[in-house]
Short mmCIF file of C-alpha atoms in Angstrom, two decimals:
data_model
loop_
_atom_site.label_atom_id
_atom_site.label_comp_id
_atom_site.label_asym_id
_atom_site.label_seq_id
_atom_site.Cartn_x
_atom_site.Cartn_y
_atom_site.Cartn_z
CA UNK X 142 -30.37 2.25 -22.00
CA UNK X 143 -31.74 6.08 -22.43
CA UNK X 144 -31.40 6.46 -18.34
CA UNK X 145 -27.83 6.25 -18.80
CA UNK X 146 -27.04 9.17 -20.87
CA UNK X 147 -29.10 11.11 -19.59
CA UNK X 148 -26.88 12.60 -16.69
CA UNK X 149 -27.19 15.90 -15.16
CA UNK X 150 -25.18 18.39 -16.78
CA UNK X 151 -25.68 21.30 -13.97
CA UNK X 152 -24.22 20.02 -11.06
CA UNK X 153 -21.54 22.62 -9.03
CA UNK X 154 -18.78 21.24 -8.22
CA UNK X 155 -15.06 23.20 -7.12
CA UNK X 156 -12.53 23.56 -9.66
CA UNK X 157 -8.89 23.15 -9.40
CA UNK X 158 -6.79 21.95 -6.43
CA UNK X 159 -10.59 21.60 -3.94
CA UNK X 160 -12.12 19.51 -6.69
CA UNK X 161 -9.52 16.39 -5.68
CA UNK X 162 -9.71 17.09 -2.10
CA UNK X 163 -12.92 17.80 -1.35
CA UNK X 164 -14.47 15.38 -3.95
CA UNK X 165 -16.68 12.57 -3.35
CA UNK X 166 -16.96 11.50 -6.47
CA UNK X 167 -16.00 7.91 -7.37
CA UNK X 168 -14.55 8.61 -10.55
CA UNK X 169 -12.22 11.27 -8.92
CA UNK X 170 -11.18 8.73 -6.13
CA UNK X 171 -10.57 6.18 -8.01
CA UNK X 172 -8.50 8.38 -9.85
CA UNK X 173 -6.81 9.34 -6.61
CA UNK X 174 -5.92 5.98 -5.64
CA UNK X 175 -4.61 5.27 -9.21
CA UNK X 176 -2.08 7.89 -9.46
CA UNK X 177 -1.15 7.14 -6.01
CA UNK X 178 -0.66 3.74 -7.00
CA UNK X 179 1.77 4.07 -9.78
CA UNK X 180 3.70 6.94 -7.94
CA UNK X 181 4.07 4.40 -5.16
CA UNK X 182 5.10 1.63 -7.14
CA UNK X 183 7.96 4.22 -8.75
CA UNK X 184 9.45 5.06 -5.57
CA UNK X 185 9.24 0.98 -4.77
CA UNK X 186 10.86 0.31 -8.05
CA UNK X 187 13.78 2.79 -7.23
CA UNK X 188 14.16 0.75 -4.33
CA UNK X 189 14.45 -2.57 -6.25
CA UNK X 190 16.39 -0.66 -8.25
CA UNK X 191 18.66 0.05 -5.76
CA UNK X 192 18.91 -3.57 -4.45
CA UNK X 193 19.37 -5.02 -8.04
CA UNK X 194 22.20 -3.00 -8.46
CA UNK X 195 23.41 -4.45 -4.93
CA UNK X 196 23.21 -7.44 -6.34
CA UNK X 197 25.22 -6.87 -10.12
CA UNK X 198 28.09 -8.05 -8.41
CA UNK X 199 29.54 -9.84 -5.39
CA UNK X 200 31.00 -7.64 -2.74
CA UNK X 201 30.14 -4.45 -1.79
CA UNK X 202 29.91 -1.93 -3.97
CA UNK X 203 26.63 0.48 -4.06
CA UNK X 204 25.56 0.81 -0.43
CA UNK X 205 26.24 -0.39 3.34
CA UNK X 206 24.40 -3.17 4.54
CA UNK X 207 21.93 -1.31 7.14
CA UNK X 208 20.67 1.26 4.21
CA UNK X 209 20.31 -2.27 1.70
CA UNK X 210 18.35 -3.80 4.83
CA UNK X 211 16.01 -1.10 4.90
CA UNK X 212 15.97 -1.15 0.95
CA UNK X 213 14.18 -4.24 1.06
CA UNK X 214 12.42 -3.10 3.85
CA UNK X 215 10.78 -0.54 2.52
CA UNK X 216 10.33 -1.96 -1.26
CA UNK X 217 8.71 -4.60 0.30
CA UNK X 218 5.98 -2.70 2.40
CA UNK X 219 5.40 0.26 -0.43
CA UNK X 220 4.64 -2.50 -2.99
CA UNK X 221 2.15 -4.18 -1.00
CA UNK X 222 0.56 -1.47 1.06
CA UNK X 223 1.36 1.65 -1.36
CA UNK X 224 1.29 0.12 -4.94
CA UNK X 225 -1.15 -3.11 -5.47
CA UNK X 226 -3.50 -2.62 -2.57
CA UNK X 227 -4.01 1.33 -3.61
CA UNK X 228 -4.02 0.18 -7.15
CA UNK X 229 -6.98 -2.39 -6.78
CA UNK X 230 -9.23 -0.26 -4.71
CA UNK X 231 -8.48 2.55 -7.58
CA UNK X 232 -10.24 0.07 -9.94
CA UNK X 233 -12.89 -1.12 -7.70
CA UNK X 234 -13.62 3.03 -6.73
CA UNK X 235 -13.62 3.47 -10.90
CA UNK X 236 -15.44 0.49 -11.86
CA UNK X 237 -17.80 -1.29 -9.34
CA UNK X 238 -19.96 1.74 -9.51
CA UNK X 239 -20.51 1.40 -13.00
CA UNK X 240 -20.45 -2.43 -13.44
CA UNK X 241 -23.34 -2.30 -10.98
CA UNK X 242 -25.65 0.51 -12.34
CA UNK X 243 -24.96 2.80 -8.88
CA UNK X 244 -24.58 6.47 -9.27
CA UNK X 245 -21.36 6.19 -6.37
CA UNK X 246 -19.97 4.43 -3.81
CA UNK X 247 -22.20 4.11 -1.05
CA UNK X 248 -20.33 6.59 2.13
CA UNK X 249 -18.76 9.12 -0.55
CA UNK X 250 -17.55 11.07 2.36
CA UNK X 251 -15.68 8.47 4.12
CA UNK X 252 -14.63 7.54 0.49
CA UNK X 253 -12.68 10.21 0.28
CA UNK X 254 -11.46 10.35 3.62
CA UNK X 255 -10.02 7.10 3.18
CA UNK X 256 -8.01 8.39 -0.02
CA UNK X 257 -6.63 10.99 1.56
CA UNK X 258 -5.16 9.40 4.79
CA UNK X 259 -2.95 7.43 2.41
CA UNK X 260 -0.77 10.30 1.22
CA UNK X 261 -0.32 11.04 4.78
CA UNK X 262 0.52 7.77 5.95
CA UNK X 263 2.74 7.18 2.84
CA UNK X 264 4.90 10.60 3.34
CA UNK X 265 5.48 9.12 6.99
CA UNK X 266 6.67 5.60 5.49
CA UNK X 267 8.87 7.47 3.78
CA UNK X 268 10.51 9.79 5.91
CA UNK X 269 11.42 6.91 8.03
CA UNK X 270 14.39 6.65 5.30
CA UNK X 271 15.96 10.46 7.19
CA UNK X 272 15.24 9.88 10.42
CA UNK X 273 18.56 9.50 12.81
CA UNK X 274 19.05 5.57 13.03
CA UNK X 275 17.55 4.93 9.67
CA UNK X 276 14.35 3.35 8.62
CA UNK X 277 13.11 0.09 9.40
CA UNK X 278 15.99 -2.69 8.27
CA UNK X 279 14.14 -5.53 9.31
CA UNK X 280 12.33 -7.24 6.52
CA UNK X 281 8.64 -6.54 5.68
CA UNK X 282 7.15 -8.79 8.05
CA UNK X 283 9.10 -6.54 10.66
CA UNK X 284 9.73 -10.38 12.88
CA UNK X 285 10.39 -9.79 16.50
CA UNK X 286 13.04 -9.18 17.98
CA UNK X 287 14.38 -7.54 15.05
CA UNK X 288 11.51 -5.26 15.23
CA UNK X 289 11.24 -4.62 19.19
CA UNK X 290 14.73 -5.04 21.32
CA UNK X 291 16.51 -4.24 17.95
CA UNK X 292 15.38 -1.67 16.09
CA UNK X 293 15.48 2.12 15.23
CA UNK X 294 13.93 4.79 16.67
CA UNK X 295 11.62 5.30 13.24
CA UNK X 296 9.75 1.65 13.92
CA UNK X 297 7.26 3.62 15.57
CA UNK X 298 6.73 5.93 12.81
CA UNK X 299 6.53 2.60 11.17
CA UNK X 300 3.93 0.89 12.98
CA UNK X 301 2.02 4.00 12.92
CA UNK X 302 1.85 4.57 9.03
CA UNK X 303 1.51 0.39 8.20
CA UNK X 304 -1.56 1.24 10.52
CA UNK X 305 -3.34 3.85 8.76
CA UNK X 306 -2.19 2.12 4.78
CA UNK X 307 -4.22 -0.69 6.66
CA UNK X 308 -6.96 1.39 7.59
CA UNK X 309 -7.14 3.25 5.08
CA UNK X 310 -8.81 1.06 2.97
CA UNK U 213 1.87 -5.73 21.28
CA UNK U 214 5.47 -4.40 19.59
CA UNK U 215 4.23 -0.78 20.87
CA UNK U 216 4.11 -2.31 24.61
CA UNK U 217 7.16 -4.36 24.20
CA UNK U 218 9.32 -1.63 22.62
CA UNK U 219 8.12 1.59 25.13
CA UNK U 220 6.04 0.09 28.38
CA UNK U 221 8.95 -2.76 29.63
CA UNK U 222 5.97 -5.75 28.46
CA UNK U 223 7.76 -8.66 26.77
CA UNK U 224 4.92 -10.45 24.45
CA UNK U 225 7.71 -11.45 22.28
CA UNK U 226 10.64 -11.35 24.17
CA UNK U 227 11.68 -15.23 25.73
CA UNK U 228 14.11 -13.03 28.20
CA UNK U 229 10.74 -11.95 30.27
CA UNK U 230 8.96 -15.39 29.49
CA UNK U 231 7.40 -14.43 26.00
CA UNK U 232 7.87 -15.83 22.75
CA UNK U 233 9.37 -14.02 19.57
CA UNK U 234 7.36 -17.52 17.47
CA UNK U 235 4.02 -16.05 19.12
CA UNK U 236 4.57 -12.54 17.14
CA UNK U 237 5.20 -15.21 13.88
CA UNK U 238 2.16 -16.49 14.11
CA UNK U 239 -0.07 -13.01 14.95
CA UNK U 240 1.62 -11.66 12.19
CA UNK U 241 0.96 -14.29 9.19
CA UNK U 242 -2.34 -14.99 10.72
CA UNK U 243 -3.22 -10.85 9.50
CA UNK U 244 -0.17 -11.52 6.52
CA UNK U 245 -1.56 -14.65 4.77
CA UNK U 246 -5.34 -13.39 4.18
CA UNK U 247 -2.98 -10.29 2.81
CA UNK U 248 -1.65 -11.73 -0.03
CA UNK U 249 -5.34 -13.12 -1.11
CA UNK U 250 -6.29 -9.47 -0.63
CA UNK U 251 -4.04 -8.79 -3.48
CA UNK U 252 -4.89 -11.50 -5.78
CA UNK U 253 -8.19 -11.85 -5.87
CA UNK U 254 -9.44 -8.47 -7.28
CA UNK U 255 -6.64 -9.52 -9.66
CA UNK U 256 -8.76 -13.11 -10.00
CA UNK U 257 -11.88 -10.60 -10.86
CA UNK U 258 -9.89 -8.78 -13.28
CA UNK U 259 -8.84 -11.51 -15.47
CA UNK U 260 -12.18 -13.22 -15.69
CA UNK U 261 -13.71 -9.51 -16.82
CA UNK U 262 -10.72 -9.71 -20.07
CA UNK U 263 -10.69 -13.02 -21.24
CA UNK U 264 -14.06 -13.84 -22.13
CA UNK U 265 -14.23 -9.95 -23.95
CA UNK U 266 -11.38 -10.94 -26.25
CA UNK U 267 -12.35 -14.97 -26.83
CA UNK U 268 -15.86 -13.90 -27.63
CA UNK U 269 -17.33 -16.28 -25.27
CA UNK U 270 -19.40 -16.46 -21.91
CA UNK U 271 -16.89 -17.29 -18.56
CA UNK U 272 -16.50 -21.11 -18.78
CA UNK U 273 -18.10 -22.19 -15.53
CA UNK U 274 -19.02 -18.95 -13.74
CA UNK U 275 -20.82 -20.55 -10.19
CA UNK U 276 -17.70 -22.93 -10.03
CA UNK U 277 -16.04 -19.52 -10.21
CA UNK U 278 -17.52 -18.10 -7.26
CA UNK U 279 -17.16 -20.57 -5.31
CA UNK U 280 -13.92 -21.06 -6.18
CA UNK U 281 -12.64 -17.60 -4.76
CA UNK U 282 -15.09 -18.19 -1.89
CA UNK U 283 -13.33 -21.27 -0.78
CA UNK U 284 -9.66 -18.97 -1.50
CA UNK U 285 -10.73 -16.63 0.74
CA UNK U 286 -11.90 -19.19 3.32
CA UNK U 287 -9.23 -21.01 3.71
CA UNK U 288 -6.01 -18.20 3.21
CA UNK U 289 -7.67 -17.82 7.01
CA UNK U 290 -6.56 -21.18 8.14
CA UNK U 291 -3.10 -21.74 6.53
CA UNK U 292 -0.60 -19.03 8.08
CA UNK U 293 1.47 -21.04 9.94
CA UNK U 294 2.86 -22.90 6.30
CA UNK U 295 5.31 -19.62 6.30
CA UNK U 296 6.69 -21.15 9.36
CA UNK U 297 7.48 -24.65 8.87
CA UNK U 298 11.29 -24.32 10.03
CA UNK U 299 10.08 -22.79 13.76
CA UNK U 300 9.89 -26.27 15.24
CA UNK U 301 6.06 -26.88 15.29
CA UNK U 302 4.68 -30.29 16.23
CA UNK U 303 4.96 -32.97 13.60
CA UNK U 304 0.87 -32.80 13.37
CA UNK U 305 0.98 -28.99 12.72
CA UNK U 306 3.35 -29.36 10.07
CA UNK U 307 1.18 -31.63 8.54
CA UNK U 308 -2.07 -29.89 8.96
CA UNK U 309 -0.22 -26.65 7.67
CA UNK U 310 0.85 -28.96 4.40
CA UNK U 311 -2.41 -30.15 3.35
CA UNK U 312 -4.20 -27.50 3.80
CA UNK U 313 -1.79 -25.16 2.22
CA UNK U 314 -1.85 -27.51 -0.63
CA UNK U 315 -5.19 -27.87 -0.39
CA UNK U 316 -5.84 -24.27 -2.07
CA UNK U 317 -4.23 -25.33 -5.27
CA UNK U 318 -7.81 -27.25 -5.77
CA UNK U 319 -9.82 -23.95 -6.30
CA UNK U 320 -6.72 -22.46 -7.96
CA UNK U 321 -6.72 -24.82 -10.66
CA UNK U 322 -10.48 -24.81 -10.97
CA UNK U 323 -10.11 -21.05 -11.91
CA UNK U 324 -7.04 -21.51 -13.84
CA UNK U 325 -9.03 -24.76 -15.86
CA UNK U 326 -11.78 -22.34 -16.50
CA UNK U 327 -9.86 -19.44 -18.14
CA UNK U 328 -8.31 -22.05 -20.54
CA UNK U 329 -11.66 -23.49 -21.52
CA UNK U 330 -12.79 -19.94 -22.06
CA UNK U 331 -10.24 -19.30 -24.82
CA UNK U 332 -10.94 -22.74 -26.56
CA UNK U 333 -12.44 -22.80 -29.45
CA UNK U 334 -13.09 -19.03 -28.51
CA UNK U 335 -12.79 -16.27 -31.47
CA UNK U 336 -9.53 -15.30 -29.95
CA UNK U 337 -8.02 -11.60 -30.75
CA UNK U 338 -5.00 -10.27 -29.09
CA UNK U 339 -5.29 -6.40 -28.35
CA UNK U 340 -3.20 -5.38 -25.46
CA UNK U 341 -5.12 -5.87 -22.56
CA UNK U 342 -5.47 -9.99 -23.43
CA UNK U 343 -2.13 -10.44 -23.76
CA UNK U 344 -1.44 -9.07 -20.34
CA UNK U 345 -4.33 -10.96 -19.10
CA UNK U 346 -2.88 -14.17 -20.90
CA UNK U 347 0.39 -13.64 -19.29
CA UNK U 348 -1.40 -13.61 -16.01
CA UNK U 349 -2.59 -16.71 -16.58
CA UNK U 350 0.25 -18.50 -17.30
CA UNK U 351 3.36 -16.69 -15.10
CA UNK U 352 0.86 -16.81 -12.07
CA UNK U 353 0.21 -20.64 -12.73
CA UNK U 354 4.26 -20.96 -12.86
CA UNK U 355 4.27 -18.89 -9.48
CA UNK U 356 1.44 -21.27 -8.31
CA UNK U 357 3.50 -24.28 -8.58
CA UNK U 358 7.09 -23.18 -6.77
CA UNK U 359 4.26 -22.30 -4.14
CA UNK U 360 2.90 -26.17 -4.01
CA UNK U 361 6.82 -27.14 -4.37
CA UNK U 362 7.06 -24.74 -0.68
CA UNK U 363 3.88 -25.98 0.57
CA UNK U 364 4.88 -29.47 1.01
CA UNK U 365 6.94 -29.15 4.59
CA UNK U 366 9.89 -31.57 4.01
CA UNK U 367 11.06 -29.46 0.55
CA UNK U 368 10.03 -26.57 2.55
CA UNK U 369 12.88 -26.70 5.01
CA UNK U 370 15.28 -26.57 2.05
CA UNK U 371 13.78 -23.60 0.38
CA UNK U 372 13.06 -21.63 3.29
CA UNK U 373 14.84 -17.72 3.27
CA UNK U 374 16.53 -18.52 0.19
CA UNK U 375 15.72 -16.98 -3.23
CA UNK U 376 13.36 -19.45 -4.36
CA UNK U 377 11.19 -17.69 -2.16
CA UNK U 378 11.82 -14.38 -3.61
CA UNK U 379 11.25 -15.83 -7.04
CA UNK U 380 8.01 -17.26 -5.84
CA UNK U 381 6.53 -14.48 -4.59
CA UNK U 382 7.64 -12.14 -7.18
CA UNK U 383 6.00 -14.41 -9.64
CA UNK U 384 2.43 -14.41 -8.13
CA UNK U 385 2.74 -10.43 -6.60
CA UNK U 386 4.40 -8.87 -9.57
CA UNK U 387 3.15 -11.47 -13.07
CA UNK U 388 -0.09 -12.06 -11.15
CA UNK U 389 -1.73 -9.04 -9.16
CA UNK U 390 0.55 -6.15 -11.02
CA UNK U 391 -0.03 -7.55 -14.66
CA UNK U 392 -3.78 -7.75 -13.75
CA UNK U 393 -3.66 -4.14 -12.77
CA UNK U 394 -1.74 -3.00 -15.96
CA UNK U 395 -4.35 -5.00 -17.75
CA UNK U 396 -7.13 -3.40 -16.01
CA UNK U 397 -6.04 -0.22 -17.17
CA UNK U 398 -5.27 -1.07 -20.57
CA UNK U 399 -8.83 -2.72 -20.73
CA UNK U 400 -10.72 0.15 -18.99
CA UNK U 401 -8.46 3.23 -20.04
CA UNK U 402 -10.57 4.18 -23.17
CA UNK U 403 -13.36 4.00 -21.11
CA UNK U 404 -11.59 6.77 -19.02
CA UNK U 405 -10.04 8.86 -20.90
CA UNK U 406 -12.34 8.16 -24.07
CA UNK U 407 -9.51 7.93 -25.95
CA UNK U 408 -7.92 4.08 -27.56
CA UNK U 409 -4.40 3.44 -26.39
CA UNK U 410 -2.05 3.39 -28.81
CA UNK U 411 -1.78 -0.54 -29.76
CA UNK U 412 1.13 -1.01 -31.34
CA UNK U 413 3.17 0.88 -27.78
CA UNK U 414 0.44 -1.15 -25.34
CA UNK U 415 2.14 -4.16 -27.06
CA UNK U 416 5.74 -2.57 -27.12
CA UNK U 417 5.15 -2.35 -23.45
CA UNK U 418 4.09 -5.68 -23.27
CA UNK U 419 6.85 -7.93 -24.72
CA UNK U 420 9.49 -5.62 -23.43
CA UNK U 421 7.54 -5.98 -19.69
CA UNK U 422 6.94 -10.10 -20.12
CA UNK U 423 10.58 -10.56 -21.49
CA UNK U 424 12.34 -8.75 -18.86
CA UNK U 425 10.25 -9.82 -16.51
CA UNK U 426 11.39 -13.33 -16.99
CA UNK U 427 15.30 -12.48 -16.88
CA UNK U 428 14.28 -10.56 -13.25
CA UNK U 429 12.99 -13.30 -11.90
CA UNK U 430 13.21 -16.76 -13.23
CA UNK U 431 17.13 -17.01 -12.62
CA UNK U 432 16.34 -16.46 -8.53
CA UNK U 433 14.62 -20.05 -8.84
CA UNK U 434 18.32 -21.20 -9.43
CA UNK U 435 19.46 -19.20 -7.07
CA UNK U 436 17.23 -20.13 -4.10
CA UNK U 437 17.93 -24.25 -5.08
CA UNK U 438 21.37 -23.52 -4.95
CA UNK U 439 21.22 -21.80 -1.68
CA UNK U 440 21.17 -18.52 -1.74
CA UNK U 441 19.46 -16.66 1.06
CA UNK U 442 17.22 -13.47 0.60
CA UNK U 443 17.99 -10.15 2.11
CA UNK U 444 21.51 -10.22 1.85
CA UNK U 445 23.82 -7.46 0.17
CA UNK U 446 26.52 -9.61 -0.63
CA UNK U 447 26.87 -13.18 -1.62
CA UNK U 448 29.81 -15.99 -2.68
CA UNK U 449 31.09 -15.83 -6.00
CA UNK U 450 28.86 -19.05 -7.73
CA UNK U 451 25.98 -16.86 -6.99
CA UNK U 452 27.04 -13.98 -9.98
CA UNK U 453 26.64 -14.90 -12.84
CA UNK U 454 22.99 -15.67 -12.20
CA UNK U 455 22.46 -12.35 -10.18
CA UNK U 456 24.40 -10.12 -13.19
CA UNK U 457 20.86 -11.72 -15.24
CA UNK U 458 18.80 -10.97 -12.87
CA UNK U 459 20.18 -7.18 -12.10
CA UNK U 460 20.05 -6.75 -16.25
CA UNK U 461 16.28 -7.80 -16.34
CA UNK U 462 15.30 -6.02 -13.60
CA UNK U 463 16.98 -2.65 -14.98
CA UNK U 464 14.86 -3.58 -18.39
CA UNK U 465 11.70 -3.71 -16.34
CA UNK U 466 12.02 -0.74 -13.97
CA UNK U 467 12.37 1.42 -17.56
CA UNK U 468 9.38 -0.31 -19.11
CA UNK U 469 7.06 1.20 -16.80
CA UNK U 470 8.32 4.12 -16.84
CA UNK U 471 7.26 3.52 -20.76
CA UNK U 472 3.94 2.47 -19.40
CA UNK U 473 3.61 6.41 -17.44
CA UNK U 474 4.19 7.89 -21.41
CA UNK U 475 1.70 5.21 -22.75
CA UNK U 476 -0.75 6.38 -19.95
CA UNK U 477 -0.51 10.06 -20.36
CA UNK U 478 -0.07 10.04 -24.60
CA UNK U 479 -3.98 8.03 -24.37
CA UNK U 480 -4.96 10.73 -21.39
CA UNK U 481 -4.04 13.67 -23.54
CA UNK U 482 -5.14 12.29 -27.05
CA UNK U 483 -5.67 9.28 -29.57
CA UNK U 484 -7.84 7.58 -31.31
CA UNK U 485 -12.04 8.39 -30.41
CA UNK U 486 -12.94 5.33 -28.10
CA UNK U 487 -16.84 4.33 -28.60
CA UNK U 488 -19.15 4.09 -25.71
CA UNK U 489 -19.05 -0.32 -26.74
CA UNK U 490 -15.37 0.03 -27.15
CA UNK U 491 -13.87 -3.65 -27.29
CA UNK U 492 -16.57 -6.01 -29.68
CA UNK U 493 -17.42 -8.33 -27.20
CA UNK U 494 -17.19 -6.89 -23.73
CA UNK U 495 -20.26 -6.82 -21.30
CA UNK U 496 -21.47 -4.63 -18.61
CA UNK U 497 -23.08 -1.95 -17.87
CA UNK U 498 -19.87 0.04 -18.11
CA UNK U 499 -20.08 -0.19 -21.85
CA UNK U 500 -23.38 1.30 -21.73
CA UNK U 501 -22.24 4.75 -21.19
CA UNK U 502 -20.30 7.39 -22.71
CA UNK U 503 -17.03 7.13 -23.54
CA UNK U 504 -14.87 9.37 -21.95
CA UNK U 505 -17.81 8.16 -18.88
CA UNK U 506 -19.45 11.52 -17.99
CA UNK U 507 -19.04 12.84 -14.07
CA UNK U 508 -21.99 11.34 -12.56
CA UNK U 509 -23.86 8.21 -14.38
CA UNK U 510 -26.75 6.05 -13.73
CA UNK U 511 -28.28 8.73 -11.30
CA UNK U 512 -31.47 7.32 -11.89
CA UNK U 513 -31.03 3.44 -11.95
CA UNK U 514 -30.61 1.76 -14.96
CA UNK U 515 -32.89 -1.35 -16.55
CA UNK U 516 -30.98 -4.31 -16.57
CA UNK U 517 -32.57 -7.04 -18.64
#
């Protein structure tokens, strides 16, 4: 397998902070998508963190019941769209590539563009938690009328950013 | 639909202008069930990469296999409505929803059968990545059968929004599709990084992860049967001493992957020189380059016998 090794060693590529956004290199993404992963999956985990402790005793003790609502809210929908869905398309970027012989993904480009809306869309998910009215408190599968008659201001923010983690991909 | 109903005055899912708040129910697990197989079957992929590497042998049954996760994929499509069995659908959609939820167990098992058979009689070793991969097998087998116990309607109405549920789905999200990925990376990292992870912390991580995994987790079956409901701060007092277990395990696990980030970053920044082969038995073209793998590879294509 003498084709393998034999990679160019001269290619240009930008150094520092433009190298991650501007790459297009699978590697790099899948990378990307890795870190993203686990940081997601630490800001769920505070979360369940948060809820656990809820839950040491009976009573109230840690938080009110909106702000534990959205708790599971939001553990729910970081762990599924921010942790394992980021996490598995970090591996497939990293790997399928090189399981299959193929110098990259095929659309680098929109490879990368696809990484990067996820930070975006993420921060928004997020910031739901300080907007006036709180974040969503209405489970992860967001059931009307919870979601509609009932709910804060932030569910658009909401539907918004669960958009773009979708699209993302 | 929610944008409409919430801002322009529409009311898809409101019964007070003549919608229906099931109809959002069913648009909603008919996108959320495929979801969950989005999640599990890279994890399927994963698994079958790790345990023939580590039992030495060829993938028991690989076309059975394929089809297996074909037929997964095919029907997660046509089984949302099982999440639903307590909204007062017809008797015959109940049962359709029943047996063809239970129906998926069939190519479940097949894949679950064929793991097994890989390991027997297989020159078994147990580096860090197998035994993640191993406890995959089993805890998402144990998460696959609470789901059968929920797929079958009647039982369902007694389990439903209680913290069975929770337990269930924790059991094939967190033991199934997270372990994979932590076994992915524990598998593939040396590739990476070209550097071997430290062994005896991957398996520190390990036991400390599968042990307090179980104390999260398995004590919410007991809950749920008893009948406590999910998404609730507060709860009556035959509930605690279960839910003080739970609390303490999941405390134990949060930490151990914060473990996992210094695991991670020690084999980033240095360790032990990983060849370009690294594990005996694995196959793929991955193994055929470098280790750390250079920038670009295979730029011209390579032969594959």
């Amino acid at each position: 397998m003498s084709t393998a090794t034999t990679h160019d060693e001269h290619h240009h590529h930008p150094t520092g902070i433009m190298r991650w956004i501007t790459t297009t290199n699978h590697k790099d993404i899948g990378t990307l998508y890795l870190w993203f992963s686990f940081i997601m999956l630490l800001i769920g985990g505070a979360m369940a963190m948060v809820i656990r402790a809820e839950l040491f005793q009976p009573g109230m003790q840690v938080v009110d019941p909106n702000f534990f609502n959205t708790m599971t809210t939001m553990h729910g929908l970081i762990m599924v769209f921010g942790a394992i869905m980021p996490g598995m398309v970090g591996l497939a970027n990293w790997l399928i590539p090189m399981m299959i012989g193929a110098p990259d993904m095929a659309l680098p480009r929109m490879n990368n563009w696809s990484f990067w809306i996820l930070p975006f869309a993420g921060t928004m998910l997020v910031s739901t938690l300080f907007m006036e009215g709180g974040g969503p408190a209405f489970g992860w599968t967001f059931y009307a009328p919870l979601s509609t008659t009932f709910a804060p201001d932030s569910t658009d923010f909401f539907i918004f950013s669960v958009h773009l983690l979708g699209f993302s991909r | 639909m929610m944008l409409t109903d919430r801002h322009f005055g529409t009311s898809f899912f409101s019964a007070a202008g003549g919608g229906d708040p099931v109809l959002f129910q069913h648009v909603f697990w008919f996108f959320g069930h495929p979801e969950v197989y989005i999640m599990i079957l890279p994890a399927f992929g994963v698994v079958s990469q790790i345990i023939p590497t580590f039992a030495r042998k060829k993938l028991f049954g690989y076309s059975s296999m394929v089809y297996a996760t074909a037929s997964i994929a095919f029907l997660s499509f046509i089984v949302w409505a099982h999440h639903m069995f307590t909204t007062g659908m017809p008797v015959a959609g109940e049962l359709y929803f029943m047996y063809a939820t239970i129906m998926i167990a069939v190519p479940t098992a097949v894949k679950v059968f064929n793991w097994t058979a890989t390991m027997w009689r297989g020159s078994m070793t147990f580096e860090t990545p197998m035994l993640w991969a191993i406890a995959f097998v089993f805890l998402f087998t144990l998460g696959g059968f609470t789901g059968l116990m929920m797929g079958v309607a009647p039982a369902d109405m007694q389990y439903h929004d209680t913290y069975f549920i929770v337990a269930h789905f924790h059991y094939v999200l967190v033991t199934g599709a997270l372990f994979a990925i932590i076994a992915a990376v524990y598998y593939w990292l040396p590739k990476w990084t070209g550097h071997m992870v430290d062994e005896r912390l991957g398996k520190i991580h390990f036991w400390w992860s599968a042990i307090s995994v179980n104390v999260l987790f398995f004590p919410q079956h007991f809950l749920g049967l008893a009948g406590m409901p999910r998404r609730i701060p507060d709860y009556s007092l035959q509930f605690a001493d279960w839910n003080m277990v739970s609390s303490l395990g999941g405390f134990a696990f949060g930490l151990a992957q914060v473990f996992f980030m210094y695991v991670v970053i020690k084999t980033i920044k240095g360790g032990e020189k990983a060849s370009d082969q690294v594990w005996e038995a694995a196959e793929g073209l991955e193994w055929t380059i470098p280790s750390p793998a250079p920038y670009h590879t295979f730029e011209t294509a390579p032969e594959v016998r």
